[in-house]
Every structure is written in structure tokens, then in C-alpha cells.
Coordinates of N, CA and C in Angstrom, one line a residue:
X851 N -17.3 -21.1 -31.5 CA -17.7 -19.7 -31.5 C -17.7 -19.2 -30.1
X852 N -17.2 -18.2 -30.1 CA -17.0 -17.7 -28.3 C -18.2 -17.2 -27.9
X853 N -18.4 -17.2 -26.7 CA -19.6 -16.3 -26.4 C -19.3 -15.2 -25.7
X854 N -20.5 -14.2 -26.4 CA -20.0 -12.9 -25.5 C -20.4 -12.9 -23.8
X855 N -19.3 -12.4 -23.3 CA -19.7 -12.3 -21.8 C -20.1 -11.2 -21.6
X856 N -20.8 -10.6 -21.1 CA -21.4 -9.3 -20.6 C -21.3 -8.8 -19.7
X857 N -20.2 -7.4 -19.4 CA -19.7 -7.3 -18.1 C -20.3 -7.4 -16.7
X858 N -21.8 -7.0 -17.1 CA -22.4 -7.8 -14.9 C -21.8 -8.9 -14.8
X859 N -21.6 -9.9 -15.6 CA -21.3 -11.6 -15.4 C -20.2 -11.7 -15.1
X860 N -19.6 -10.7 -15.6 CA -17.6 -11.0 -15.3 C -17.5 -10.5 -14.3
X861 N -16.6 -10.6 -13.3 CA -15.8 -11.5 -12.3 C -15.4 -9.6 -12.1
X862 N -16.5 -8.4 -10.9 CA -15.9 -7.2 -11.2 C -14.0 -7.1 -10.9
X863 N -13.5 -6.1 -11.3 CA -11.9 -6.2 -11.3 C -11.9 -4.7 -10.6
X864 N -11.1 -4.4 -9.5 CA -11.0 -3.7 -8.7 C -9.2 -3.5 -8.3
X865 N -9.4 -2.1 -7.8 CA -7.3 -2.1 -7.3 C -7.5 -2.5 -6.3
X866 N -6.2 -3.1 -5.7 CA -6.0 -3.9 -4.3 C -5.8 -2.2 -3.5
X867 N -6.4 -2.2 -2.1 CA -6.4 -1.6 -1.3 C -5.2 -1.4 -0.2
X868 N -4.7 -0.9 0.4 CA -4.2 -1.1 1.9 C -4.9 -1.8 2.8
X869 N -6.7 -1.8 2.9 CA -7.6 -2.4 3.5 C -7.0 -3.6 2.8
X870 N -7.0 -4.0 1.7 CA -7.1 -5.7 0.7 C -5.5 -6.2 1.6
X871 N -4.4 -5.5 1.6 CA -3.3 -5.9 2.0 C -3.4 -6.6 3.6
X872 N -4.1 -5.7 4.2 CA -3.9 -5.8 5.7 C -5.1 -7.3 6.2
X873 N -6.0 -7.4 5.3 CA -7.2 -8.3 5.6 C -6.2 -10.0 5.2
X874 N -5.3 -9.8 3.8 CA -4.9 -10.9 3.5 C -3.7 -11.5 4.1
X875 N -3.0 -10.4 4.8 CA -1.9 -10.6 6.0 C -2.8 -11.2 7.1
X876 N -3.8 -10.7 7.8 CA -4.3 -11.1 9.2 C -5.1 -12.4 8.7
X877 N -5.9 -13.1 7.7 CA -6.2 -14.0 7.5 C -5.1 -15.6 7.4
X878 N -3.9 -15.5 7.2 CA -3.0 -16.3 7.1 C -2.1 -16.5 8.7
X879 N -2.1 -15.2 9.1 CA -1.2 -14.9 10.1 C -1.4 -16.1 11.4
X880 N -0.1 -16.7 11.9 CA -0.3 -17.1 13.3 C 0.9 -16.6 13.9
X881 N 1.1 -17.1 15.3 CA 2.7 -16.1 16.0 C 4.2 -16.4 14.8
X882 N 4.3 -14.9 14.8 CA 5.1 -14.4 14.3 C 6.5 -14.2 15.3
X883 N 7.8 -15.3 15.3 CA 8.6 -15.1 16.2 C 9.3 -13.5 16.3
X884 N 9.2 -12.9 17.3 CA 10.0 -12.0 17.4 C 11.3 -11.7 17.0
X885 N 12.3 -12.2 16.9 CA 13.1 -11.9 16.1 C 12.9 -11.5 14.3
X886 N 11.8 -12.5 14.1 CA 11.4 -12.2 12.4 C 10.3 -11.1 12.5
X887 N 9.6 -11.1 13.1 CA 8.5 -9.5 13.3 C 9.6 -8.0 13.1
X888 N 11.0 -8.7 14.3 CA 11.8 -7.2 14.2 C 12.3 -6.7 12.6
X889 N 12.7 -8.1 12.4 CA 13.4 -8.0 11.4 C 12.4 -7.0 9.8
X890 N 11.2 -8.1 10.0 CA 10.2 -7.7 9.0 C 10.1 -5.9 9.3
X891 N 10.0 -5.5 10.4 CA 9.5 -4.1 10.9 C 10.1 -3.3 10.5
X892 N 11.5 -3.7 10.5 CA 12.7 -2.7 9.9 C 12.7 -3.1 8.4
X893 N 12.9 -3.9 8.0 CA 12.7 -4.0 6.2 C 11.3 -2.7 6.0
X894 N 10.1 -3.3 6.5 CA 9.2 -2.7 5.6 C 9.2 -0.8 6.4
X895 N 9.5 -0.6 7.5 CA 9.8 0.7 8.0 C 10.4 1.2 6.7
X896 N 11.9 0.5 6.1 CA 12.5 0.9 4.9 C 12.0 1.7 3.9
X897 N 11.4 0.7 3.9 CA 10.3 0.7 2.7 C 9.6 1.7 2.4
X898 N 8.5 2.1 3.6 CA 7.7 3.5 3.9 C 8.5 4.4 3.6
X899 N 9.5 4.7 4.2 CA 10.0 5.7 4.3 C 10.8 6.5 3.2
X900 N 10.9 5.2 2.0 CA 11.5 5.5 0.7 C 10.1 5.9 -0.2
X901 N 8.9 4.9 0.5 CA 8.1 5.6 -0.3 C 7.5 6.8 -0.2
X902 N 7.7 7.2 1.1 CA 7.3 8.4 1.6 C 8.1 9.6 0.7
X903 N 8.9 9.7 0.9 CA 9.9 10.4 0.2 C 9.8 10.4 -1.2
X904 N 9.8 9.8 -2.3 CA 9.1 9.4 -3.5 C 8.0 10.4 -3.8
X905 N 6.7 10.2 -2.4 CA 5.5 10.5 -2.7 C 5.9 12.0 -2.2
X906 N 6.7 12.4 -1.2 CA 6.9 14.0 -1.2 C 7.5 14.6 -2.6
X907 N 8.7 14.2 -3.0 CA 9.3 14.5 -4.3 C 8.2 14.7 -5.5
X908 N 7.4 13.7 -5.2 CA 6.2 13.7 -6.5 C 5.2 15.0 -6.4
X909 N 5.3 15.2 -5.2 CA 3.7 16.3 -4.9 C 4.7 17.6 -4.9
X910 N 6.3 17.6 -4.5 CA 6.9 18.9 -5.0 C 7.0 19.4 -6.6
X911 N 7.4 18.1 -7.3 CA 7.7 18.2 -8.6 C 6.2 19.0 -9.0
X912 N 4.8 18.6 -8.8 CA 3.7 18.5 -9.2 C 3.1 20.2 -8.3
X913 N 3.5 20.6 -7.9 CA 3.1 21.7 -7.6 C 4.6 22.5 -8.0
X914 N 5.3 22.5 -8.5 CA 6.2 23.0 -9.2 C 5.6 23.3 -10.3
X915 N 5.4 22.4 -11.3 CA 4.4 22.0 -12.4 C 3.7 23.1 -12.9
X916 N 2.8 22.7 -11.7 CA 1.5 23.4 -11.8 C 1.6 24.8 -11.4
X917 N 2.5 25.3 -10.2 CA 3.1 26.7 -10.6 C 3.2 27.8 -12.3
X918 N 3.9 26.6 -12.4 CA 4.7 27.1 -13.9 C 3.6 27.3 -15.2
X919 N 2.6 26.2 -14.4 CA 1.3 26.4 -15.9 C 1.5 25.2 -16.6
X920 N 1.9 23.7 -16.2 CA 2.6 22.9 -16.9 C 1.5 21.7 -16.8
X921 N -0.2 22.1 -17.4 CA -1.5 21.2 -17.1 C -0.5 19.9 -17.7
X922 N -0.1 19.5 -18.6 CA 0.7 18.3 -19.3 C 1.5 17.2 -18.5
X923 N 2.7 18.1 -17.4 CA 3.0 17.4 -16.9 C 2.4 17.3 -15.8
X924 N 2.0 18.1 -15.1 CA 0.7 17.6 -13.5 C -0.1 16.3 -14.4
X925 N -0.8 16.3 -15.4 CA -1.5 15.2 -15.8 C -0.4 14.1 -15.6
X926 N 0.3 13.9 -16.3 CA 1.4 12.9 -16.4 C 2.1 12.8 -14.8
X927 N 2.1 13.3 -13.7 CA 2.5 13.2 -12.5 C 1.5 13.0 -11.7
X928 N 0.0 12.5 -12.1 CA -0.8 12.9 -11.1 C -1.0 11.4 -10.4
X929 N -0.8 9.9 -11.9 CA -0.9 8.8 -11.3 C -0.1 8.7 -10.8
X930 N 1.7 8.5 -11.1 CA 2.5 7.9 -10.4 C 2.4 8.4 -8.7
X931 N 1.9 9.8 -8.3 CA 2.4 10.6 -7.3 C 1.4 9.8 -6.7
X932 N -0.1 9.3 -6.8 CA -1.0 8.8 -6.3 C -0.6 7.1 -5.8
X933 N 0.1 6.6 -6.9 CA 0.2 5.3 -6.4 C 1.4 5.0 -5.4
X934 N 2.3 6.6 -5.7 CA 3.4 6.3 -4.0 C 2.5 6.3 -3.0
X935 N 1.5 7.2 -2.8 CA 0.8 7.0 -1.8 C 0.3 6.2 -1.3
X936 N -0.5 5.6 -2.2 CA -0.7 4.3 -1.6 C 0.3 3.4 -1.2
X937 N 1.3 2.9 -1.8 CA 1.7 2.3 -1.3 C 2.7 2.4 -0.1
X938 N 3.0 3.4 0.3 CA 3.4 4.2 1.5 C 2.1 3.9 2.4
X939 N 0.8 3.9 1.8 CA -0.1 3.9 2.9 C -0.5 1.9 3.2
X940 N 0.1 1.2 1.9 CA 0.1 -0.1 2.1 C 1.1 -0.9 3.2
X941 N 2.7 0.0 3.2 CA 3.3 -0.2 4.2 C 3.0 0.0 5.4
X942 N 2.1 1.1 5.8 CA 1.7 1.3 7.1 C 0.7 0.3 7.7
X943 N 0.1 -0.1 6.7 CA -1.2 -1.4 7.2 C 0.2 -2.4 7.4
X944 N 1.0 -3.0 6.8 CA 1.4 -4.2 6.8 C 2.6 -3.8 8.4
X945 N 2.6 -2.4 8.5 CA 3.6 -2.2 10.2 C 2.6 -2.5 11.3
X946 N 1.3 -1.7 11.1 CA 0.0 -2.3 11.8 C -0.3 -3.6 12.1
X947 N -0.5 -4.7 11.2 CA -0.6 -5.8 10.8 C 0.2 -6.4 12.0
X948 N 1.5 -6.6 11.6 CA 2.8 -6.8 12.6 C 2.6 -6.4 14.3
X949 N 2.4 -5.5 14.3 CA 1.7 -5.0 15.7 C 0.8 -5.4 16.4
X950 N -0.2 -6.1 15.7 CA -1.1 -6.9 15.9 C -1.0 -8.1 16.2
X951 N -0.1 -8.5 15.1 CA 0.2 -9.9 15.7 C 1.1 -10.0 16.9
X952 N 1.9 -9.0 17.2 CA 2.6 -8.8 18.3 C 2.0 -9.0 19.3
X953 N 0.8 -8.0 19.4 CA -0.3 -7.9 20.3 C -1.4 -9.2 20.5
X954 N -1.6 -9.9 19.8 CA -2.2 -11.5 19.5 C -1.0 -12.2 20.5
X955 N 0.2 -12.4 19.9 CA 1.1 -13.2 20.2 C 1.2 -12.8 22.2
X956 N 1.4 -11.4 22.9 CA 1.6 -11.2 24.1 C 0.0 -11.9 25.1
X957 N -1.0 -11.6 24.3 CA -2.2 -11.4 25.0 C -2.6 -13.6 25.0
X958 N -1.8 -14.0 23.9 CA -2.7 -15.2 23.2 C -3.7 -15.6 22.5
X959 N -4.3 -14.6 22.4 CA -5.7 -14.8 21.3 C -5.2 -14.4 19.5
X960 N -6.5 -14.6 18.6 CA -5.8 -15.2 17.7 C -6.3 -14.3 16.9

């Protein structure tokens, strides 16, 4: 027979943050060779900048929308346009991140 678990007891479940990203990058992190930091900087730059764009297109589409009177689709545009954000804002912790360790790596502290 299963037993019921009662949600105080369960294990709370939460969305990963830009803070969650950048804490479990600097916990692992040691010098990062410069050549692979550049390399990494430009991939995830990429990255932002697609998501950035994404997340503009999304908040034009969405005030286009909502111009028009269109509560249906702003509802249906409101997650995805939120979660480019974030993750546009998860790229910027992980360029941060990198910088850090840059700065770790010049200075030697850890």
C-alpha cells in the first residue's frame, strides 16, 4: 500500500534561476585556460544574443496582440516570451561567471 506523502514532506520543486546557474558554475569552477574561456565567451555571447532577439520578437508580437484586443494570444505569448528572458538573462550570469574566473585566474585566488 503506498503511503500518502504530504506536500510539506516532499522535497519543495522550484524553477532553476540565473542565480541557480551562476552558483553551480562557480562551485565546480577551477582556471579555466584562456583559449577555452574565449572560445566558451563567443559560443554563449551567441547564444544571448539569439536569445535576446527571440525575447524582442516575443514582447513585439505581444504588444501587437494586445494592441489588436487579442487577450487569447498575449495569454498564450506571455510564457514563452518570459522564459526567453530568462534565459537571455541565464546567459549573462554564465558570461559573468567566465569573467570571474578570468579574474580568479589573473589575481590567483579561488
Amino acid at each position: 500500500m503506498k503511503e500518502k506523502i504530504h506536500r510539506s514532506e516532499a522535497a519543495p520543486r522550484r524553477k532553476r534561476t540565473a542565480a541557480d546557474v551562476n552558483s553551480h558554475l562557480a562551485m565546480g569552477t577551477g582556471p579555466v585556460p584562456e583559449r577555452v574561456r574565449m572560445e566558451l565567451k563567443r559560443r554563449v555571447l551567441d547564444i544571448e544574443a539569439g536569445y535576446r532577439e527571440v525575447a524582442q520578437k516575443m514582447g513585439q508580437l505581444y504588444m501587437y496582440a494586445d494592441q489588436e484586443g487579442l487577450a487569447f494570444l498575449t495569454r498564450y505569448l506571455d510564457r514563452p516570451m518570459r522564459t526567453a528572458s530568462e534565459n537571455e538573462r541565464a546567459m549573462v550570469s554564465i558570461l559573468d561567471e567566465l569573467q570571474l574566473n578570468a579574474s580568479r585566474r589573473l589575481t590567483g585566488s579561488k
